[in-house]
Amino acid sequence: MAFLCAPEQLAEGQSRGFLLAGLKLLAVRKDGQVYAYQNRCPHRGVPLEWLEDQFLDHSGSLIQCATHGALFLIDSGECVAGPCAGQALDALVCREDTAGIWVELAL
């Protein structure tokens, strides 16, 4: 497992982008659980964020692709609206303990 960040560096309802081992990643904390994905839209392969660390739609309840507006469920990465509906973000195995948030990189 690779260290992503300290637990307090990802607040409830917050999204953050990371570059780890050359991979662009994103993490979101929802209902106390951390979800991590590759920062890559399945539609065009482009990074998702609007601005640095801005991955969520205006309601904060969905991950949104800045390029074409595709919407993804935070807890599964499934695209529920937009040009890649039915596809999903590439999820990473993620765990959290008092020392940090950790992800498993499939290199």
Short mmCIF file of C-alpha atoms in Angstrom, two decimals:
data_model
loop_
_atom_site.label_atom_id
_atom_site.label_comp_id
_atom_site.label_asym_id
_atom_site.label_seq_id
_atom_site.Cartn_x
_atom_site.Cartn_y
_atom_site.Cartn_z
CA MET A 1 0.00 0.00 0.00
CA ALA A 2 1.20 3.49 -0.85
CA PHE A 3 0.72 6.49 1.43
CA LEU A 4 -1.69 9.06 -0.03
CA CYS A 5 -2.11 11.65 2.76
CA ALA A 6 -2.81 12.14 6.45
CA PRO A 7 -6.46 11.54 7.42
CA GLU A 8 -6.99 15.20 8.38
CA GLN A 9 -5.88 16.31 4.90
CA LEU A 10 -9.13 14.99 3.38
CA ALA A 11 -12.14 16.45 5.18
CA GLU A 12 -15.70 15.16 4.96
CA GLY A 13 -17.24 16.14 1.61
CA GLN A 14 -13.86 17.16 0.18
CA SER A 15 -12.10 15.95 -2.96
CA ARG A 16 -8.36 16.11 -3.65
CA GLY A 17 -6.08 15.23 -6.50
CA PHE A 18 -2.75 13.46 -6.11
CA LEU A 19 0.21 12.42 -8.24
CA LEU A 20 1.61 9.15 -6.94
CA ALA A 21 4.15 6.96 -8.75
CA GLY A 22 3.42 8.89 -11.94
CA LEU A 23 -0.33 8.25 -11.73
CA LYS A 24 -2.95 10.99 -11.38
CA LEU A 25 -5.38 10.00 -8.64
CA LEU A 26 -8.34 11.53 -6.85
CA ALA A 27 -9.82 10.85 -3.45
CA VAL A 28 -13.16 11.85 -1.95
CA ARG A 29 -14.43 11.48 1.61
CA LYS A 30 -18.16 10.77 1.81
CA ASP A 31 -20.00 9.71 4.99
CA GLY A 32 -16.66 9.09 6.70
CA GLN A 33 -15.44 6.70 3.99
CA VAL A 34 -12.59 7.48 1.59
CA TYR A 35 -12.95 6.53 -2.09
CA ALA A 36 -9.98 6.67 -4.48
CA TYR A 37 -9.91 6.53 -8.28
CA GLN A 38 -7.56 7.13 -11.15
CA ASN A 39 -8.05 10.74 -12.27
CA ARG A 40 -9.04 9.77 -15.79
CA CYS A 41 -12.44 10.08 -17.48
CA PRO A 42 -13.41 6.83 -19.24
CA HIS A 43 -14.86 8.88 -22.13
CA ARG A 44 -11.78 10.76 -23.34
CA GLY A 45 -9.03 9.73 -20.91
CA VAL A 46 -8.62 13.30 -19.66
CA PRO A 47 -8.22 14.46 -16.03
CA LEU A 48 -11.57 15.16 -14.34
CA GLU A 49 -11.07 18.29 -12.23
CA TRP A 50 -12.30 21.82 -12.95
CA LEU A 51 -9.55 23.43 -10.90
CA GLU A 52 -7.00 21.95 -8.54
CA ASP A 53 -8.80 19.57 -6.13
CA GLN A 54 -12.23 20.40 -7.65
CA PHE A 55 -13.76 17.07 -8.64
CA LEU A 56 -17.32 17.38 -7.32
CA ASP A 57 -20.44 18.85 -8.90
CA HIS A 58 -22.08 21.94 -7.39
CA SER A 59 -24.09 19.83 -4.93
CA GLY A 60 -20.98 17.97 -3.74
CA SER A 61 -22.78 14.66 -4.22
CA LEU A 62 -21.24 13.46 -7.51
CA ILE A 63 -17.84 13.44 -9.17
CA GLN A 64 -18.03 15.51 -12.36
CA CYS A 65 -15.82 15.56 -15.44
CA ALA A 66 -14.92 19.14 -16.32
CA THR A 67 -14.58 18.36 -20.03
CA HIS A 68 -17.99 16.93 -20.92
CA GLY A 69 -19.96 17.09 -17.65
CA ALA A 70 -20.19 13.33 -17.07
CA LEU A 71 -21.37 12.51 -13.53
CA PHE A 72 -20.04 9.64 -11.44
CA LEU A 73 -21.24 8.13 -8.15
CA ILE A 74 -18.72 8.80 -5.39
CA ASP A 75 -19.09 5.38 -3.77
CA SER A 76 -18.72 3.24 -6.93
CA GLY A 77 -17.29 5.45 -9.70
CA GLU A 78 -20.18 4.47 -11.99
CA CYS A 79 -21.05 7.06 -14.64
CA VAL A 80 -24.75 7.89 -14.27
CA ALA A 81 -25.00 10.75 -16.80
CA GLY A 82 -23.03 11.99 -19.77
CA PRO A 83 -21.18 10.50 -22.73
CA CYS A 84 -19.73 7.56 -20.77
CA ALA A 85 -22.95 6.46 -19.01
CA GLY A 86 -22.66 2.86 -17.89
CA GLN A 87 -18.86 2.99 -17.70
CA ALA A 88 -16.93 3.66 -14.48
CA LEU A 89 -13.84 5.32 -13.08
CA ASP A 90 -10.94 2.98 -12.27
CA ALA A 91 -11.25 2.40 -8.52
CA LEU A 92 -8.28 1.85 -6.23
CA VAL A 93 -8.26 -0.30 -3.13
CA CYS A 94 -8.10 2.21 -0.31
CA ARG A 95 -7.82 1.95 3.46
CA GLU A 96 -7.46 4.42 6.27
CA ASP A 97 -5.88 4.19 9.69
CA THR A 98 -4.62 6.73 12.22
CA ALA A 99 -1.33 7.07 10.30
CA GLY A 100 -2.87 7.89 6.95
CA ILE A 101 -4.93 7.13 3.88
CA TRP A 102 -3.37 4.35 1.81
CA VAL A 103 -4.02 3.12 -1.74
CA GLU A 104 -3.00 0.01 -3.58
CA LEU A 105 -1.44 0.84 -6.93
CA ALA A 106 -1.83 -1.77 -9.65
CA LEU A 107 1.33 -1.04 -11.63
#
